Tab-separated table of C-alpha atoms in Angstrom:
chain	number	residue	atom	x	y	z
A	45	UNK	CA	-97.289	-20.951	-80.654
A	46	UNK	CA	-93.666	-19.859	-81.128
A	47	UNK	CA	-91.416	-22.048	-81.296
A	48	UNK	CA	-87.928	-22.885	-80.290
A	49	UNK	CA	-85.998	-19.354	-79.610
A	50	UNK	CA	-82.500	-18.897	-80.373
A	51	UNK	CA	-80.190	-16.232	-80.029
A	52	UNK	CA	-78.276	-15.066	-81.333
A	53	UNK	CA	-78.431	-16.061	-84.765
A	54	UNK	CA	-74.908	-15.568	-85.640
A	55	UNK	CA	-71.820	-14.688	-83.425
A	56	UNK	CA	-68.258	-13.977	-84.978
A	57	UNK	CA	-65.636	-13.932	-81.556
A	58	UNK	CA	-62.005	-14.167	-81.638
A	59	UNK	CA	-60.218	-16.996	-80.159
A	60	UNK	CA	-60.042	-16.679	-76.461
A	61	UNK	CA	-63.189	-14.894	-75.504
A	62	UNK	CA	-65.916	-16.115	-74.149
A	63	UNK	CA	-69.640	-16.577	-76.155
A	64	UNK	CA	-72.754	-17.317	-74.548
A	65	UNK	CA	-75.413	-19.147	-76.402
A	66	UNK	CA	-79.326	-18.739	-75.287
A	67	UNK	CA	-82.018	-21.109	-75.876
A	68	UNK	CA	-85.805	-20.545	-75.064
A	69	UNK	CA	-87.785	-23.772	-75.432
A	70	UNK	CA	-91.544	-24.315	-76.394
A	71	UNK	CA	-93.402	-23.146	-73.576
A	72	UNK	CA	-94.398	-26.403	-71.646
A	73	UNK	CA	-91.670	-28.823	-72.998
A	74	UNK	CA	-89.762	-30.392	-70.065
A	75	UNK	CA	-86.575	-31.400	-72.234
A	76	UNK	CA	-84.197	-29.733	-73.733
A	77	UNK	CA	-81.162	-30.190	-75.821
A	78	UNK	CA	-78.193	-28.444	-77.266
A	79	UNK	CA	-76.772	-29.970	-80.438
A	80	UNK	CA	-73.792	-28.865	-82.193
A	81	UNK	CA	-73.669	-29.338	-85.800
A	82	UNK	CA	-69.945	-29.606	-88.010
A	83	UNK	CA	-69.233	-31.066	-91.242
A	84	UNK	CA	-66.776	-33.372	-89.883
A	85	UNK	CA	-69.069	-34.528	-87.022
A	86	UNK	CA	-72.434	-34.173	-88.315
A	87	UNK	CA	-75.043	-33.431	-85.034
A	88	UNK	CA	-74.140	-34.431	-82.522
A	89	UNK	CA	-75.664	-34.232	-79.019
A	90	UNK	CA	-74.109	-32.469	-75.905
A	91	UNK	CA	-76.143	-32.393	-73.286
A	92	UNK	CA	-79.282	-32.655	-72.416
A	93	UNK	CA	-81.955	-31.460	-69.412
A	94	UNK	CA	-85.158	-32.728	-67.581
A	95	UNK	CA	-86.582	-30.192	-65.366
A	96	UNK	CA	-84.294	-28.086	-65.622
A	97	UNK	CA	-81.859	-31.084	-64.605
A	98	UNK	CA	-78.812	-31.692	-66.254
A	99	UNK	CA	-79.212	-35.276	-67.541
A	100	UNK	CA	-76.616	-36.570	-69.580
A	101	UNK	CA	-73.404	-34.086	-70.450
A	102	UNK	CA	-71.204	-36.787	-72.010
A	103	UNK	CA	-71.523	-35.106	-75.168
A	104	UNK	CA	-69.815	-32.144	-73.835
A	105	UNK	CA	-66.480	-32.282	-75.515
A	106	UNK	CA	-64.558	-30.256	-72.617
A	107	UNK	CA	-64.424	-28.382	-69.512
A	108	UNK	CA	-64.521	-25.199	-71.669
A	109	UNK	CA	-68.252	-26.125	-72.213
A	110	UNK	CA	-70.540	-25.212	-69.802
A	111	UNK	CA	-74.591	-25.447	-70.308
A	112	UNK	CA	-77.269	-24.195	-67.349
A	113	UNK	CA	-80.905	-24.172	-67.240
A	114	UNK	CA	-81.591	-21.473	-64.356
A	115	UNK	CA	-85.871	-21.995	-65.350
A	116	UNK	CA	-87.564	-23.885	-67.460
A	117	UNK	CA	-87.994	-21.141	-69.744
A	118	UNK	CA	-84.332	-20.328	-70.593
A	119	UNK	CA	-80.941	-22.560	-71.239
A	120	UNK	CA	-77.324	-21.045	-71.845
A	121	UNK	CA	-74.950	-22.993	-73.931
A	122	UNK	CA	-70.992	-21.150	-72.349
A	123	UNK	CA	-67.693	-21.386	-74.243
A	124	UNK	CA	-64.898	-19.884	-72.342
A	125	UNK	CA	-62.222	-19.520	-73.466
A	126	UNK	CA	-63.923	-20.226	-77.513
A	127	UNK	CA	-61.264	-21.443	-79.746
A	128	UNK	CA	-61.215	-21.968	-83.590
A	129	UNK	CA	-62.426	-25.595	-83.807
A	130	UNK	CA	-65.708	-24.353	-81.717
A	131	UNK	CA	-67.034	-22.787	-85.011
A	132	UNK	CA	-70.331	-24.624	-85.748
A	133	UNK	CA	-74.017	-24.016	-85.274
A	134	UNK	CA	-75.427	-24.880	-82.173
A	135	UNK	CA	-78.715	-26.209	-82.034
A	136	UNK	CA	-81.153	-26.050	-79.294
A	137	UNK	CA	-84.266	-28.487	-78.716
A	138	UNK	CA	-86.701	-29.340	-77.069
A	139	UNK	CA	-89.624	-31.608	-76.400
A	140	UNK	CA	-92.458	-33.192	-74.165
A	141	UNK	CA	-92.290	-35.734	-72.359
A	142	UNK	CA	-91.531	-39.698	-72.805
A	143	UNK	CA	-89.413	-41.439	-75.091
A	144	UNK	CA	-89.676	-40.960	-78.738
A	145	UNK	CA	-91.898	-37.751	-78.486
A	146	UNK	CA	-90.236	-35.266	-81.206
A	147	UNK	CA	-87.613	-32.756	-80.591
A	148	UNK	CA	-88.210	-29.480	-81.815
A	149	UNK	CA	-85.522	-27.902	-83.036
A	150	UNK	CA	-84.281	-24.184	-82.913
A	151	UNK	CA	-83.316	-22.091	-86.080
A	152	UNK	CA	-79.557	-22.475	-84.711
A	153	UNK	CA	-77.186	-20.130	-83.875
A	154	UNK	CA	-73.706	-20.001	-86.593
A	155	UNK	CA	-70.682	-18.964	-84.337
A	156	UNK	CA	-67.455	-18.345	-85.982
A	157	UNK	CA	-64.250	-18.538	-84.087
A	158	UNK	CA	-61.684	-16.586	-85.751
B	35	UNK	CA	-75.057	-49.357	-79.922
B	36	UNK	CA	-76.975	-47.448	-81.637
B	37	UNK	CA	-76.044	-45.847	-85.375
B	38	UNK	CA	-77.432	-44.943	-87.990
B	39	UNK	CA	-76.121	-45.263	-91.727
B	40	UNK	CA	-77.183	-42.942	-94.743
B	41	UNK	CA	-75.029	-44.703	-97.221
B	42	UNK	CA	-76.149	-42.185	-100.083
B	43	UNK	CA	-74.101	-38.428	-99.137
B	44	UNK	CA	-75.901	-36.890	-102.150
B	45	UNK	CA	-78.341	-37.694	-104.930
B	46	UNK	CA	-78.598	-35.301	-107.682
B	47	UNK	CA	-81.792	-35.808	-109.469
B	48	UNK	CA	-84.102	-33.789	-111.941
B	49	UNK	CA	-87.480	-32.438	-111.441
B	50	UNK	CA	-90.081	-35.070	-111.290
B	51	UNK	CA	-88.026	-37.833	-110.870
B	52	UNK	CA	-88.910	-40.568	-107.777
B	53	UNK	CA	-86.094	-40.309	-105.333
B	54	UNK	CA	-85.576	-42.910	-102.536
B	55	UNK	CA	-83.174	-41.702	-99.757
B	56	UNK	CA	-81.984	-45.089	-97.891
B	57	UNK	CA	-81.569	-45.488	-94.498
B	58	UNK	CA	-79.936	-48.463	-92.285
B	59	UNK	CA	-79.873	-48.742	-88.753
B	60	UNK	CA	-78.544	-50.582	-86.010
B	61	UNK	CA	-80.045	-51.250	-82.492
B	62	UNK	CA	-80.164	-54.244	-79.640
B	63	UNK	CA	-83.168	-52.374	-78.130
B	64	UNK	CA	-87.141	-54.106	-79.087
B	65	UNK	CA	-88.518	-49.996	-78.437
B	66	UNK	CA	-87.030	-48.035	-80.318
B	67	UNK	CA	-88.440	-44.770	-82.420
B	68	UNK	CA	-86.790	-43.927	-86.024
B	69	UNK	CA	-87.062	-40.184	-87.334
B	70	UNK	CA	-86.859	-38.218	-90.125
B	71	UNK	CA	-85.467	-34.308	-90.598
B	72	UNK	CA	-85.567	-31.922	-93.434
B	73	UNK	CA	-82.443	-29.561	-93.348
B	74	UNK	CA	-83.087	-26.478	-96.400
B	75	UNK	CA	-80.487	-24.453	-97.372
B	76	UNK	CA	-82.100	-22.005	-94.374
B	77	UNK	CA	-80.466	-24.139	-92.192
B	78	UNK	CA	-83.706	-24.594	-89.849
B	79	UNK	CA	-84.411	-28.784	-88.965
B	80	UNK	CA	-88.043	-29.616	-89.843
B	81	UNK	CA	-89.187	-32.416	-88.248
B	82	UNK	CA	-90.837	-34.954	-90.855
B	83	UNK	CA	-91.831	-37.826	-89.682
B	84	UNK	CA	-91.549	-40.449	-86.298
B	85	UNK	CA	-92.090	-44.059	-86.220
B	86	UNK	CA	-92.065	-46.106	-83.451
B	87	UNK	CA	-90.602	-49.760	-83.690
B	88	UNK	CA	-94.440	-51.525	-83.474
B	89	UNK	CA	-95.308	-49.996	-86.024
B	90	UNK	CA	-94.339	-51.173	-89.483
B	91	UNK	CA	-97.175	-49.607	-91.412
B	92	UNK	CA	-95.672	-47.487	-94.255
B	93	UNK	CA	-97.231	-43.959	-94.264
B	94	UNK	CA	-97.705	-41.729	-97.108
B	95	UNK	CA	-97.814	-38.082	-96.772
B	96	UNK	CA	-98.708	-36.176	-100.286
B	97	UNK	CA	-95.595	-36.957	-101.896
B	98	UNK	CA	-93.304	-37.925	-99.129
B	99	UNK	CA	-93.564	-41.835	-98.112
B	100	UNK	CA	-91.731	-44.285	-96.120
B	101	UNK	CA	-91.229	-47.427	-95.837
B	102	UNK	CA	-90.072	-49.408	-92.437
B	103	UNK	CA	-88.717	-52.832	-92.663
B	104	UNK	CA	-87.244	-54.204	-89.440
B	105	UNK	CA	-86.427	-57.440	-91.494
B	106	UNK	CA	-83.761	-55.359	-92.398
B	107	UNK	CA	-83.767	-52.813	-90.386
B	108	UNK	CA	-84.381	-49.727	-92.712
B	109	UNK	CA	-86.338	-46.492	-93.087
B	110	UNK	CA	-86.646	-45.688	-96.550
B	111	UNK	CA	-87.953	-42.432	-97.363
B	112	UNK	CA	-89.430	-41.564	-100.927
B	113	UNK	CA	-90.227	-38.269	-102.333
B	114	UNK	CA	-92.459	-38.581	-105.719
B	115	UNK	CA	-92.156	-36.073	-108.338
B	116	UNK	CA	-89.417	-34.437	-106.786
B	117	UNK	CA	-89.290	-30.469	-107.178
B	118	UNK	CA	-86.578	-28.001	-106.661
B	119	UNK	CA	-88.468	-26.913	-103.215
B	120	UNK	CA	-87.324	-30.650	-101.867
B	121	UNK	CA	-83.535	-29.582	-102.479
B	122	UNK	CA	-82.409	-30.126	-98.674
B	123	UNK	CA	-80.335	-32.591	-96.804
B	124	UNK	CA	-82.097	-35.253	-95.288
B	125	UNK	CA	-81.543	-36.691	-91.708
B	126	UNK	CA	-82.299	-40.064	-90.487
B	127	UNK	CA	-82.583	-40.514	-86.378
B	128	UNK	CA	-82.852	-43.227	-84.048
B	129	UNK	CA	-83.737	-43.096	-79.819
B	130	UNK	CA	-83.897	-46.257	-77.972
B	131	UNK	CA	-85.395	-47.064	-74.788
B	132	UNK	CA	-82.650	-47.884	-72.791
B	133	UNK	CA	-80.521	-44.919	-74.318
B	134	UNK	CA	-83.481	-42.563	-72.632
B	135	UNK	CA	-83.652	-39.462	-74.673
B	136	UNK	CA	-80.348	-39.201	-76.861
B	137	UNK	CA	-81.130	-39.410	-80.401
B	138	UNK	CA	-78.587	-40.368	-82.692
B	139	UNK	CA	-78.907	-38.678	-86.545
B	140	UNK	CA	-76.883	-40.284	-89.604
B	141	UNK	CA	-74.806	-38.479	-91.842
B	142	UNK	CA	-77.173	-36.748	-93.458
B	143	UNK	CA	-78.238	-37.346	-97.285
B	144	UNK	CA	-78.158	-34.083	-99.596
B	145	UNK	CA	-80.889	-34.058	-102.170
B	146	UNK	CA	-80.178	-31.418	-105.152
B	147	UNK	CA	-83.468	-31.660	-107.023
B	148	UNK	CA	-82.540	-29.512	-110.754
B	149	UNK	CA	-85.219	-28.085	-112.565
């Protein structure tokens, strides 16, 4: 089975412009996450869906961050307008089921703000 | 609330040493599931290992083991004749019941294993 798709892997954007993040989760899995990952923060979790549900956002650090799940088979992770302090990697996960099941995470994607 | 506290930020250690890689956490919840992550230098996150708070039974896996103690609410994890392939930072993760499905990871502990 394949598992959690990112894409893309890496994204260098200049500050301002927009960057779209993609996220295909293990077929069957009805949650998914998006993590983002600094050295100052650690991983940290920004939103999450059920269903294709948005669940809990709180994690989303601001209204430039937007996140849809049109199917279960596809997420977007949006940052308009991207600036500097975006640059991370972004994680994507995803998992079945009740509490405590394991998240399975994506290879990440490394975007660098300049 | 919920946290978790990797105390150690790296261990440098040589090539069949015993390394323990500690693990505190903190938690008002009686169900609650503790986790732990491989990071490699790939960057990937490799689930390791999940135990739920019922169970207290240390589990070994080939080299890897851990030990739960809610006494003192810890996750220990243990790698036995460490080799270079183990070089990775460790996470340590905790969900709770009431929290639903957010899953809080510590600091992260980075293991340089030399040959």
């Amino acid at each position: 089975d394949a598992g959690v798709i990112q894409s893309p892997r890496h994204e260098v954007t200049e500050m301002g412009q927009e960057v779209t993040l993609r996220c295909k989760p293990i077929s069957g899995h009805d949650y998914l996450f998006w993590y983002r990952q600094t050295m100052m923060r650690g991983l940290e979790l920004l939103i999450y869906f059920n269903n294709n549900v948005p669940i809990d956002d709180s994690g989303m650090p601001e209204d430039r961050f937007s996140a849809k799940m049109p199917n279960a088979s596809f997420s977007t992770l949006k940052i308009q307008p991207s600036e500097p302090r975006d640059s991370a990697v972004y994680f994507c996960a995803s998992t079945l089921g009740a509490l405590g099941e394991t998240q399975y995470f994506g290879p990440g994607t490394r975007l660098l703000v300049l | 609330a919920q946290k978790v506290t990797q105390a150690q930020t790296e261990i440098s250690v040589v090539e069949k040493e015993d390394v323990t890689l500690d693990c505190v956490y903190e938690t008002r919840d009686t169900t609650y599931y503790l986790f732990w992550y491989k990071q490699p230098p790939s960057g990937e996150l490799v689930f390791l290992i999940r135990r739920n708070s019922f169970d207290e039974q240390n589990e070994i896996s080939g080299r890897y083991s851990w030990n739960f103690q809610k006494s003192t609410s810890s996750f220990n994890f243990t790698i036995t004749a460490s080799q270079v392939v183990d070089s990775a930072v460790y996470f340590c993760a905790l969900s709770e019941s009431w929290g639903g499905f957010k899953t809080i990871f510590g600091a992260g502990t980075r293991l340089f294993v030399k040959a």
